[in-house]
PDB file of C-alpha atoms in Angstrom:
ATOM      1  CA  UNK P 103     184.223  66.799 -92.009  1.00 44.00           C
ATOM      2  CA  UNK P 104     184.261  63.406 -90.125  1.00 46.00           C
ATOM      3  CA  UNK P 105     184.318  59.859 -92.457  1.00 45.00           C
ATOM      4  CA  UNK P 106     180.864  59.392 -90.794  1.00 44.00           C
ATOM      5  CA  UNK P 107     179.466  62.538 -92.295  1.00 45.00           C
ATOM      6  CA  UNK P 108     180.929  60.986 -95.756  1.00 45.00           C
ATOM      7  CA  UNK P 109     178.948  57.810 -95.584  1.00 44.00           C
ATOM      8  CA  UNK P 110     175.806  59.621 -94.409  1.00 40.00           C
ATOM      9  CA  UNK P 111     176.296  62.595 -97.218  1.00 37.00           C
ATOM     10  CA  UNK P 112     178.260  60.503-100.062  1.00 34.00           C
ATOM     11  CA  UNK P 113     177.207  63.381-102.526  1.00 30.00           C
ATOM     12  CA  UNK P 114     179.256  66.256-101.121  1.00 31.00           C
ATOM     13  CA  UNK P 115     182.406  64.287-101.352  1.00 33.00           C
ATOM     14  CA  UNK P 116     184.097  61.344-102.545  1.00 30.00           C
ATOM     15  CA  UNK P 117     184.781  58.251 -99.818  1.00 36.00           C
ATOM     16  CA  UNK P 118     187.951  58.653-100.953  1.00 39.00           C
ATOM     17  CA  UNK P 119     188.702  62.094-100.080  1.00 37.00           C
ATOM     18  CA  UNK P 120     187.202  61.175 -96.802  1.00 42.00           C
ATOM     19  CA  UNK P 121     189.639  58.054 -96.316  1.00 46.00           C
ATOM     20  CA  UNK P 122     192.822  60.117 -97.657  1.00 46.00           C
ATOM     21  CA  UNK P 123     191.815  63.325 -95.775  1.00 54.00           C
ATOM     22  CA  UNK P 124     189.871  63.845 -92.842  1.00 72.00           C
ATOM     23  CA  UNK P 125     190.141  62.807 -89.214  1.00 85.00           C
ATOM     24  CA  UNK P 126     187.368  60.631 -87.610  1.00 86.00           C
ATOM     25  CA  UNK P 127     187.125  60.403 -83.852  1.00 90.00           C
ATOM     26  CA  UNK P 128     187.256  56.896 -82.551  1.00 90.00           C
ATOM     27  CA  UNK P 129     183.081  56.870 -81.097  1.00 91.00           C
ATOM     28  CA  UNK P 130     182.300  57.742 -85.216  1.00 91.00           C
ATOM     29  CA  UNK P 131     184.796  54.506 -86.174  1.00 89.00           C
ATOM     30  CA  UNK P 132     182.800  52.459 -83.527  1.00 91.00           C
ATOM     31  CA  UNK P 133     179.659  53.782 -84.870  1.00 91.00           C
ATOM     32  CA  UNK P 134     180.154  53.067 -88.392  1.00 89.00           C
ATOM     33  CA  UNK P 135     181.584  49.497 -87.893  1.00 91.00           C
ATOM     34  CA  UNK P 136     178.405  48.310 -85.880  1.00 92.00           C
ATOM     35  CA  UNK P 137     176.315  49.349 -88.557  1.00 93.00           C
ATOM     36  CA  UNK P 138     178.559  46.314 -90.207  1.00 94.00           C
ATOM     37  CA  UNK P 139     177.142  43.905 -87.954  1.00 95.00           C
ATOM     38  CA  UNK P 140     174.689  42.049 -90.121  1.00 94.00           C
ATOM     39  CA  UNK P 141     173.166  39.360 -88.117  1.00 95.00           C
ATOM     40  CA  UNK P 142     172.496  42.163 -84.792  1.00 94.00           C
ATOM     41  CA  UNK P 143     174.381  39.712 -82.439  1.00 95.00           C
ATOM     42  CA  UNK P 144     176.605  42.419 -81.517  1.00 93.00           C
ATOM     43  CA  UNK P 145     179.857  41.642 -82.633  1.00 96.00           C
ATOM     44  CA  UNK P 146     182.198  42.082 -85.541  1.00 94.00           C
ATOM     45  CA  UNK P 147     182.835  38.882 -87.086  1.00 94.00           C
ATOM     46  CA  UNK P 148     185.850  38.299 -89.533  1.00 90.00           C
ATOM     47  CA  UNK P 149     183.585  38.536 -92.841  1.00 89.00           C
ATOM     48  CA  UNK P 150     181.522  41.441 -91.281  1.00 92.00           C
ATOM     49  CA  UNK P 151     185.239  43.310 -90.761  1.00 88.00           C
ATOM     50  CA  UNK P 152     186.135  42.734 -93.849  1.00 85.00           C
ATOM     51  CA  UNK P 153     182.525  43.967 -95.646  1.00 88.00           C
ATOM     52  CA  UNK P 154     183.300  47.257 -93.639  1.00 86.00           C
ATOM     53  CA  UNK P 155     187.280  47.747 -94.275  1.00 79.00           C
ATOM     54  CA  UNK P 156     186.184  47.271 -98.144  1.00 81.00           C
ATOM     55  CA  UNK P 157     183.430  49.927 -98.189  1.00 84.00           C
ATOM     56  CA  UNK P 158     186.298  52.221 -97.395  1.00 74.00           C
ATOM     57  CA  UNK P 159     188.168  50.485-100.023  1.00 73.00           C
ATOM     58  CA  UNK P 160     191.130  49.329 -97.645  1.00 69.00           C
ATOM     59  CA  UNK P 161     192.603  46.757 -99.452  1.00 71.00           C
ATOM     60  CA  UNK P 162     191.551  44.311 -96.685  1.00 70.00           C
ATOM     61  CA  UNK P 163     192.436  40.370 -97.439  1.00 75.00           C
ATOM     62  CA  UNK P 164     191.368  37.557 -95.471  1.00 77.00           C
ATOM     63  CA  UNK P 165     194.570  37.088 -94.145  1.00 83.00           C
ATOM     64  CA  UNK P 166     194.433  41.136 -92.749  1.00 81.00           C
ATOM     65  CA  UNK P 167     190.730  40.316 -91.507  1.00 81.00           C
ATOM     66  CA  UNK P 168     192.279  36.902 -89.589  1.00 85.00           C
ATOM     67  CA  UNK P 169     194.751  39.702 -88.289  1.00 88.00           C
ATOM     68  CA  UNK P 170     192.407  42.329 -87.296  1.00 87.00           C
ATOM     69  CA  UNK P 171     190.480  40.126 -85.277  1.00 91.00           C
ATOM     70  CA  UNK P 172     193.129  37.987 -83.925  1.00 92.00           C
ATOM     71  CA  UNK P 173     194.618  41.821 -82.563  1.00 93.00           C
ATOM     72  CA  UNK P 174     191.387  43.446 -81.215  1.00 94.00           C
ATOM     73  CA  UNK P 175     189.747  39.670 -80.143  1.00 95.00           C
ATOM     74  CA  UNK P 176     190.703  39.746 -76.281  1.00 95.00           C
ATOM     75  CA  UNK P 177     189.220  36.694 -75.190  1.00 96.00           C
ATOM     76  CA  UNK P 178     189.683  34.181 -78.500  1.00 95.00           C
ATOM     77  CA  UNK P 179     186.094  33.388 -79.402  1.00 95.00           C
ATOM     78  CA  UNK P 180     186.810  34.658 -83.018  1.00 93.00           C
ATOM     79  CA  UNK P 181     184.293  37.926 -83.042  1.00 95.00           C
ATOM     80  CA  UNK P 182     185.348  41.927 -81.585  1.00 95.00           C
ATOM     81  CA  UNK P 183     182.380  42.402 -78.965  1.00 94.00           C
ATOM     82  CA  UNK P 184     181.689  45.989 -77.249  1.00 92.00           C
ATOM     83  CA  UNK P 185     184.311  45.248 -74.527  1.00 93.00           C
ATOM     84  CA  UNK P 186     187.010  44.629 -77.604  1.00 95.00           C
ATOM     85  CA  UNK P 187     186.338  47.173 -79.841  1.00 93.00           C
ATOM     86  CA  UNK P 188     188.896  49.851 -78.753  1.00 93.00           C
ATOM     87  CA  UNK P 189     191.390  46.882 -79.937  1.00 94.00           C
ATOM     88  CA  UNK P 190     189.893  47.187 -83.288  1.00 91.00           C
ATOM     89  CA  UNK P 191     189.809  50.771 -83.219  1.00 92.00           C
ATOM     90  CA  UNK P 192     194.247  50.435 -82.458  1.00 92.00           C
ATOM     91  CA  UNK P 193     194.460  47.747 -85.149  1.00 90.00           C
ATOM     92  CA  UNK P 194     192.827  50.105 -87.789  1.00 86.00           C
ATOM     93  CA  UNK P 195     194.587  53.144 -86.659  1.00 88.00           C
ATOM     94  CA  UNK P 196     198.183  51.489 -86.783  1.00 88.00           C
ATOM     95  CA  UNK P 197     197.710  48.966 -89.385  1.00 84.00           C
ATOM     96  CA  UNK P 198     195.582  50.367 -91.918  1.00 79.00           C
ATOM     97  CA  UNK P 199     196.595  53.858 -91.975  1.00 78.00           C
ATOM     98  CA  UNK P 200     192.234  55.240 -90.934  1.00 80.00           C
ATOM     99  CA  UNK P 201     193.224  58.294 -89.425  1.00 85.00           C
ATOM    100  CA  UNK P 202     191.410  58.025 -86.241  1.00 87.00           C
ATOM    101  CA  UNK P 203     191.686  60.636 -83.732  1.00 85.00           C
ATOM    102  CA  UNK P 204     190.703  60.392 -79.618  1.00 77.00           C
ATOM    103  CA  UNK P 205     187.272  61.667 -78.719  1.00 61.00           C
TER     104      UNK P 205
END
């Protein structure tokens, strides 16, 4: 069971089983963190990051959400955009401990 299927089916099993347990693929990371994107502009900002790393109840600072987007944010306007999402994808896999797996 994919940490997608946990947000869309919360009652068959705890987020926390889902964070601790199973394996998402990286299109159902991508996925989930758009759905972040309050304003629709179509990219990630810092406080939208950090709304989505606390939903899976990462312990996610502002200093880690400065991080995540300085890592993933290719071309330094401050937000993770389509074309810089894979870097986001990297920073959560090696520096949060989301076991994300290839698609």
């Amino acid at each position: 069971m994919s940490l997608l299927h946990c947000f869309l089916k919360p009652s068959r099993m705890s987020l926390q089983r889902c964070v601790a347990g199973d394996d998402m693929t990286a299109d159902e990371f991508k996925e989930w963190i758009r759905r972040f994107d309050a304003d629709q502009d179509g990219r990630i900002s810092r406080d939208e990051l950090r709304r989505a790393m606390r939903a899976l109840r990462v312990r996610f600072t502002r200093r880690r959400s400065r991080s995540g987007i300085s890592y993933a944010d290719a071309d330094g306007d401050g937000y993770i955009d389509d074309s810089e999402i894979d870097g986001l994808v990297e920073f959560a896999r090696t520096n949060l401990g989301l076991r994300i797996v290839a698609c």
